Coordinates of C-alpha atoms and ligand atoms in Angstrom, one line a residue:
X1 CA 0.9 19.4 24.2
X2 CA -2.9 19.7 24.7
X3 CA -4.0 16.8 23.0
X4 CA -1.7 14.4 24.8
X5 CA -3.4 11.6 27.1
X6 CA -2.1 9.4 29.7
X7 CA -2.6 5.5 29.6
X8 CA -2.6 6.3 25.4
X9 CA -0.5 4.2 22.6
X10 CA 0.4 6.6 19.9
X11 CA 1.4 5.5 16.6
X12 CA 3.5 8.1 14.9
X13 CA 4.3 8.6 11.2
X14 CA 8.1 9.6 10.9
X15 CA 9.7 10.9 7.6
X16 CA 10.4 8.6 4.7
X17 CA 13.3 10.3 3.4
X18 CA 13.4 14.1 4.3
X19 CA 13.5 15.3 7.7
X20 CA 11.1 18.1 7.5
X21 CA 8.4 16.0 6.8
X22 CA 7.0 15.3 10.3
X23 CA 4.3 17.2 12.1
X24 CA 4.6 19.4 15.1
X25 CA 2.1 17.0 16.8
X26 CA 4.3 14.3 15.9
X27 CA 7.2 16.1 17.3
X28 CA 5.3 17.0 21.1
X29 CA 4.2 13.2 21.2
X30 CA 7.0 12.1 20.7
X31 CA 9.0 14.5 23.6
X32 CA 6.2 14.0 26.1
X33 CA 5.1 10.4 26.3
X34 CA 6.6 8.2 28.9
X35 CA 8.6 6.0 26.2
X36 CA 9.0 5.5 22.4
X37 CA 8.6 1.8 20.9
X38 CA 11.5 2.2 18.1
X39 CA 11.7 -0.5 15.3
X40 CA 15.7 0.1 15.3
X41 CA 16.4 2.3 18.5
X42 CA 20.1 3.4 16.9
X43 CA 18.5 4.7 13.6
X44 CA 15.3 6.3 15.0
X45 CA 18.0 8.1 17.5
X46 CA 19.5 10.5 14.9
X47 CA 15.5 11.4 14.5
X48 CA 15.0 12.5 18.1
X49 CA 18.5 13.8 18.4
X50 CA 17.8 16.6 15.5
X51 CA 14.7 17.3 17.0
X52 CA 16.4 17.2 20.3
X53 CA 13.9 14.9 22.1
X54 CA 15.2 12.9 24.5
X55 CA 12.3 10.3 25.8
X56 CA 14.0 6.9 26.8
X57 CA 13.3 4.0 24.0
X58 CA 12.3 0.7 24.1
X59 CA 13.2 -1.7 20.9
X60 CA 10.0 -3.6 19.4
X61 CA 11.1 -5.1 16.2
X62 CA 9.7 -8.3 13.9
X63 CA 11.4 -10.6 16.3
X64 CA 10.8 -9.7 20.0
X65 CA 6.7 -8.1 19.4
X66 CA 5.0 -10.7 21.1
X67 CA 7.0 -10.1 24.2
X68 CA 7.8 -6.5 23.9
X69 CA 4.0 -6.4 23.5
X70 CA 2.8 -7.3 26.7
X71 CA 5.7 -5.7 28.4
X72 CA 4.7 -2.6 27.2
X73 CA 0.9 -3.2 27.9
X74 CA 1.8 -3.8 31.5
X75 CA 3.3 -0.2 31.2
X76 CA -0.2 1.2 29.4
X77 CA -2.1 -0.2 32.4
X78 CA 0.1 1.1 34.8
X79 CA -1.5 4.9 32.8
X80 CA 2.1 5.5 31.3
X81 CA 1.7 6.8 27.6
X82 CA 3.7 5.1 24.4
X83 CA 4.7 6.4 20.8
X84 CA 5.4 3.8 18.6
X85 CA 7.8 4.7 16.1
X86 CA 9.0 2.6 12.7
X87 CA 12.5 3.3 10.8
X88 CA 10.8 5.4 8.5
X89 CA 7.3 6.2 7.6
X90 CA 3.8 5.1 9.2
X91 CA 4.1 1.8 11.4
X92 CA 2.1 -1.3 11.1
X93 CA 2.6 -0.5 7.1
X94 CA 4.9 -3.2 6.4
X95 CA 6.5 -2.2 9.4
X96 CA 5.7 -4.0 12.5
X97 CA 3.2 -2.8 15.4
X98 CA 0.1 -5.0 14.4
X99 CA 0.3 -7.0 17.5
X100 CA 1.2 -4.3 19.7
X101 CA -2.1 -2.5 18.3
X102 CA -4.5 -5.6 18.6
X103 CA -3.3 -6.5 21.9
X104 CA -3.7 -2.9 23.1
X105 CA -7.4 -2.7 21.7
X106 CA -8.3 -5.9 23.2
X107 CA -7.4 -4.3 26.9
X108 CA -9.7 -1.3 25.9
X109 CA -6.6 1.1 26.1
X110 CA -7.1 4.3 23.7
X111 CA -4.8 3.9 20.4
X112 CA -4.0 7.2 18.7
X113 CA -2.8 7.6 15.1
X114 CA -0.7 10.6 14.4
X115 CA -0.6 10.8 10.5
X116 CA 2.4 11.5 8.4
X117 CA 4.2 9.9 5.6
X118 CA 3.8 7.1 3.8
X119 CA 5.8 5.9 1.1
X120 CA 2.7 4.4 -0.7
X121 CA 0.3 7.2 -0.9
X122 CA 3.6 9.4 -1.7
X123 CA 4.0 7.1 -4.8
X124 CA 0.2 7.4 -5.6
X125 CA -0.3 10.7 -5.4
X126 CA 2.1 11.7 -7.9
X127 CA 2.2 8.5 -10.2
X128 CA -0.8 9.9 -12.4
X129 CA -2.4 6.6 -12.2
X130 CA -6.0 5.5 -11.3
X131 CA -6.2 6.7 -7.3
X132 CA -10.0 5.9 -7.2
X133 CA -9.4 1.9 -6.1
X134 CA -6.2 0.5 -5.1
X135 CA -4.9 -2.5 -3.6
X136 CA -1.4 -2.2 -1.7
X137 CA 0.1 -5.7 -2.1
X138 CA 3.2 -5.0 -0.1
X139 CA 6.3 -6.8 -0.5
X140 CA 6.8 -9.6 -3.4
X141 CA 8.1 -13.3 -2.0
X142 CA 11.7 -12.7 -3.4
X143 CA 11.8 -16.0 -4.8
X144 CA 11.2 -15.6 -8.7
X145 CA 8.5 -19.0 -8.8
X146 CA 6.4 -18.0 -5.6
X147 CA 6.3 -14.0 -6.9
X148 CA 5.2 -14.9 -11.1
X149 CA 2.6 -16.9 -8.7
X150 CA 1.9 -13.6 -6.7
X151 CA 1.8 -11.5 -10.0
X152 CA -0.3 -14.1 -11.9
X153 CA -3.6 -13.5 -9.1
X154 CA -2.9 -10.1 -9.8
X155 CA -3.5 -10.5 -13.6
X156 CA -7.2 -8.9 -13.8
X157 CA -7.0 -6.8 -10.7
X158 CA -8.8 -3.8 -11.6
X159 CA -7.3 -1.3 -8.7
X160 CA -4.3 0.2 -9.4
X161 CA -1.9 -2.3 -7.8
X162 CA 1.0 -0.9 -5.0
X163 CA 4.1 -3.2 -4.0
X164 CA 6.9 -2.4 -2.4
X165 CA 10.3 -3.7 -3.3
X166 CA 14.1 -4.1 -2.6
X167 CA 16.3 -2.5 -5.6
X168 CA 18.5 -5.8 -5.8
X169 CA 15.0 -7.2 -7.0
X170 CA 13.6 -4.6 -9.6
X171 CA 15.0 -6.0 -12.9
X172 CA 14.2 -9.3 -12.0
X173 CA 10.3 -7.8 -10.7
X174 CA 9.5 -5.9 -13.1
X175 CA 10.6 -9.2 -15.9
X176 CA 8.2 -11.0 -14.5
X177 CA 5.4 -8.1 -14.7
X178 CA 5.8 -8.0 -17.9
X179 CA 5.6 -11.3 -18.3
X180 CA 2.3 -11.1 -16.4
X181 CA 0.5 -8.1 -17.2
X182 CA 1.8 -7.6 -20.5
X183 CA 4.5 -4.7 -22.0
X184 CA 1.6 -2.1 -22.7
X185 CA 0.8 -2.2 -19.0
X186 CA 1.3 1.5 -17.6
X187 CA 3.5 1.5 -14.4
X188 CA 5.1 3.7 -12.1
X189 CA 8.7 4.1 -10.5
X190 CA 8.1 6.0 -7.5
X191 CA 12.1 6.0 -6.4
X192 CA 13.8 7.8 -3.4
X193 CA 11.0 9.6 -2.7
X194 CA 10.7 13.2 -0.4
X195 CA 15.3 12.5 -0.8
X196 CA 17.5 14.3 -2.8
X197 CA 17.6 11.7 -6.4
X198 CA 13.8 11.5 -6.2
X199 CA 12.6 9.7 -9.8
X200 CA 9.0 9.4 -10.4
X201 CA 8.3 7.9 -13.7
X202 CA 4.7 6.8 -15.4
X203 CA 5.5 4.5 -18.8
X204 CA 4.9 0.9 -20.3
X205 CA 5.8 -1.8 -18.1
X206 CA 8.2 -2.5 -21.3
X207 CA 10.0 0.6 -21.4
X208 CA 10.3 0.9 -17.4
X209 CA 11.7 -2.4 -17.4
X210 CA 14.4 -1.2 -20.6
X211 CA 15.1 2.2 -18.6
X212 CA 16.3 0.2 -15.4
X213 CA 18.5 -2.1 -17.2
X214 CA 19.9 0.7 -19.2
X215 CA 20.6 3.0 -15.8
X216 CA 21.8 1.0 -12.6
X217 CA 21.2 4.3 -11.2
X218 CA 17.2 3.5 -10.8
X219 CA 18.4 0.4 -9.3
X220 CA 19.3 2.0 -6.2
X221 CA 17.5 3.7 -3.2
X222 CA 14.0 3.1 -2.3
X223 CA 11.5 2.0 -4.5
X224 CA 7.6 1.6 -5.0
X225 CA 6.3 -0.1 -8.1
X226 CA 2.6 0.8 -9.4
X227 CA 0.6 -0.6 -11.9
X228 CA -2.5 0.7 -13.8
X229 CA -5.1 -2.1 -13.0
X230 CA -6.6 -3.8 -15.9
X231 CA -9.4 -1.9 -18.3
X232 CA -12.8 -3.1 -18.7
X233 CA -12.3 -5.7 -21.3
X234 CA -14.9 -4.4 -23.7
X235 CA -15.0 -7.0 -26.1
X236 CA -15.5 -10.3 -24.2
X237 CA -18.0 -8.4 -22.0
X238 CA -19.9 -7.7 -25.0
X239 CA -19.8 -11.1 -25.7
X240 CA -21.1 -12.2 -22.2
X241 CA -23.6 -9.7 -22.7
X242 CA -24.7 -10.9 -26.0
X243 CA -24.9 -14.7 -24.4
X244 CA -26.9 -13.8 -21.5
X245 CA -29.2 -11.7 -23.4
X246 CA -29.5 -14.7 -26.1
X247 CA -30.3 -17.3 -23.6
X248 CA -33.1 -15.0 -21.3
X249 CA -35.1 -13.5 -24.2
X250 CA -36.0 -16.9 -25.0
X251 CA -38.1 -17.0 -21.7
X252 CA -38.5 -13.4 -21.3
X253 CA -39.7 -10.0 -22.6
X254 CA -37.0 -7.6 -23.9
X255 CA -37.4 -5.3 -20.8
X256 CA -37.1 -8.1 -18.3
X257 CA -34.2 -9.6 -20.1
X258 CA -32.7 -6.0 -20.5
X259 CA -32.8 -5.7 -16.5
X260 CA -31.4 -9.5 -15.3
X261 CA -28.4 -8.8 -17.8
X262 CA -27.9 -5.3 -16.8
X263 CA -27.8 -6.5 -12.4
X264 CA -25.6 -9.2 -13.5
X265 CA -23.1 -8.0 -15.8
X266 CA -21.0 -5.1 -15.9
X267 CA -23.3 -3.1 -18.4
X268 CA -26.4 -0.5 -17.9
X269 CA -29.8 -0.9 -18.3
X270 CA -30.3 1.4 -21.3
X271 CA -26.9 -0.4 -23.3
X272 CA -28.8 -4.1 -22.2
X273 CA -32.0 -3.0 -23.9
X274 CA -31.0 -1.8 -27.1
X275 CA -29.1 -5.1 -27.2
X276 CA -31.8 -6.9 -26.6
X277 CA -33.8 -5.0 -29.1
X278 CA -31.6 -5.7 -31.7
X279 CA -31.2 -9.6 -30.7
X280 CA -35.0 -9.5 -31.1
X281 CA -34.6 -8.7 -34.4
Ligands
SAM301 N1 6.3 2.1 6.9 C1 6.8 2.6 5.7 C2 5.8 3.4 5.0 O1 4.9 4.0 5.6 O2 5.9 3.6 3.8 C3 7.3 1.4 4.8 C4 8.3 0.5 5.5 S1 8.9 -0.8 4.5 C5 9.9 -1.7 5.6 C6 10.2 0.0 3.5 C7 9.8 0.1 2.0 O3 9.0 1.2 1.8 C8 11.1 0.3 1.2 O4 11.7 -0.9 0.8 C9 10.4 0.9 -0.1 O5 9.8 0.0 -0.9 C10 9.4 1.8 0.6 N2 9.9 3.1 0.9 C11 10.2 3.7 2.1 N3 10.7 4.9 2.0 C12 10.7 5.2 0.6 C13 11.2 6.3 -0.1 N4 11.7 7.4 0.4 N5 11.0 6.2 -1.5 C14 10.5 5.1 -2.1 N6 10.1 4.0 -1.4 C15 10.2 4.1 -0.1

């Protein structure tokens, strides 16, 4: 492999679903570095066993990274190279590695991404939703008080919003998103995705939620929920607009008011003025 460095923590992306969907510079890395940090060592061995790599592993899951971290530091120092691997998809992405990385960094050792899949730009690129801005919000508290909490700061987020979440959990989720964001709201059901019953689905929040009660089916497998952020809200911006425009031109020329109104509110310079114009008279 000619791009492989010693004293060098990898971080691989590994499928998400189907097996194909790992690069060839994944696959050398993962053969010829010293050791592979696995998340679950027993279900990231089927991975290297069809690919037939056979590099020793080290478990570093939620529960033993602090330690496992400087553990495998120590190796890093002593110039031995590390791939670190998660069940499924890119580590560190609700998957755990973000201490391994920071620690790493802060001892100057070189960190490497090899890029691969990712259930969450998966989802996005084929929900048909806004890709522009997003925010990925991860997993929802599954207690139903603390996530309507989570869902109600969400209310006027713009970006399209990205969560991940358990299928035991989706009727009950997607109740409270519609509670939230209303039953217009479009949304996608990004469901077993790159694996053989793959549903991706754009619709109202409404009918998403009345197609998952009616199939348990789409309450199985793997699941990413999207949701369109909110539009522009046209009419009480106008308002806002009107109200700042009312209160300035009492002090100021149309064309001054115009431009403080326009660099403070979500509305161009041209729209402010003729506004301001007609305020006038
Ligand atoms: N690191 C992974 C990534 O890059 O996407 C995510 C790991 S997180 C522990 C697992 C969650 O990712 C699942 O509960 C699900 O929400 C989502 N996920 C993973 N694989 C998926 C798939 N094939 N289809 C849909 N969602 C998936």
């Amino acid at each position: 492999m000619s791009a492989y460095q010693v004293a060098t923590l990898y971080i691989v992306a590994t499928p998400i679903g189907n097996l194909s969907d790992i690069s060839q510079r994944a696959i050398d890395t993962l053969q010829e570095v010293d050791v592979i940090a696995a998340e679950d060592t027993r279900h990231s061995g089927k991975l290297l066993q069809h690919y037939l790599i056979s590099t020793p592993m080290i478990s570093v899951h939620e529960h033993n990274e602090q330690q496992r971290s400087e553990v495998l530091l120590a190796r890093l120092q002593q110039g031995e190279s590390v791939a670190l691997i998660s069940d499924a998809g890119t580590p560190l992405i609700s998957d755990p590695g973000y201490r391994l990385v920071s620690l790493v960094r802060k001892h100057n050792i070189r960190v490497v991404p090899i890029p691969g899949s990712c259930a969450l730009i998966s989802a996005l690129s084929a929900s048909g939703l806004a890709s522009d801005r997003f925010s990925f919000e991860g997993f929802l508290p599954s207690k139903q008080g603390a996530r309507q909490q989570a869902l109600q700061a969400l209310e006027n987020e713009r970006r399209t919003l990205i969560f991940y979440e358990s299928p035991r959990r989706l009727k009950s989720c997607l109740t409270d998103m519609v509670a939230v964001f209303g039953e217009d709201r479009p949304a996608c059901l990004a469901r077993e995705l790159t694996k053989l019953h793959e549903t991706i689905d754009t619709k109202p929040l409404v009918e998403l939620l009345a197609w998952v009660s009616d199939d348990s089916n789409q309450q199985r497998g793997e699941c990413v929920l999207l949701i369109e952020g909110i539009k522009e809200q046209k009419e009480s911006s106008e308002i806002a607009v009107n109200q700042m425009l009312t209160v300035l031109l009492k002090e100021l020329p149309v064309k001054k008011a115009a431009a403080i109104t326009a660099s403070l509110l979500d509305v161009s310079k041209n729209t402010a003025y003729d506004m301001a114009l007609k305020l006038k008279q």
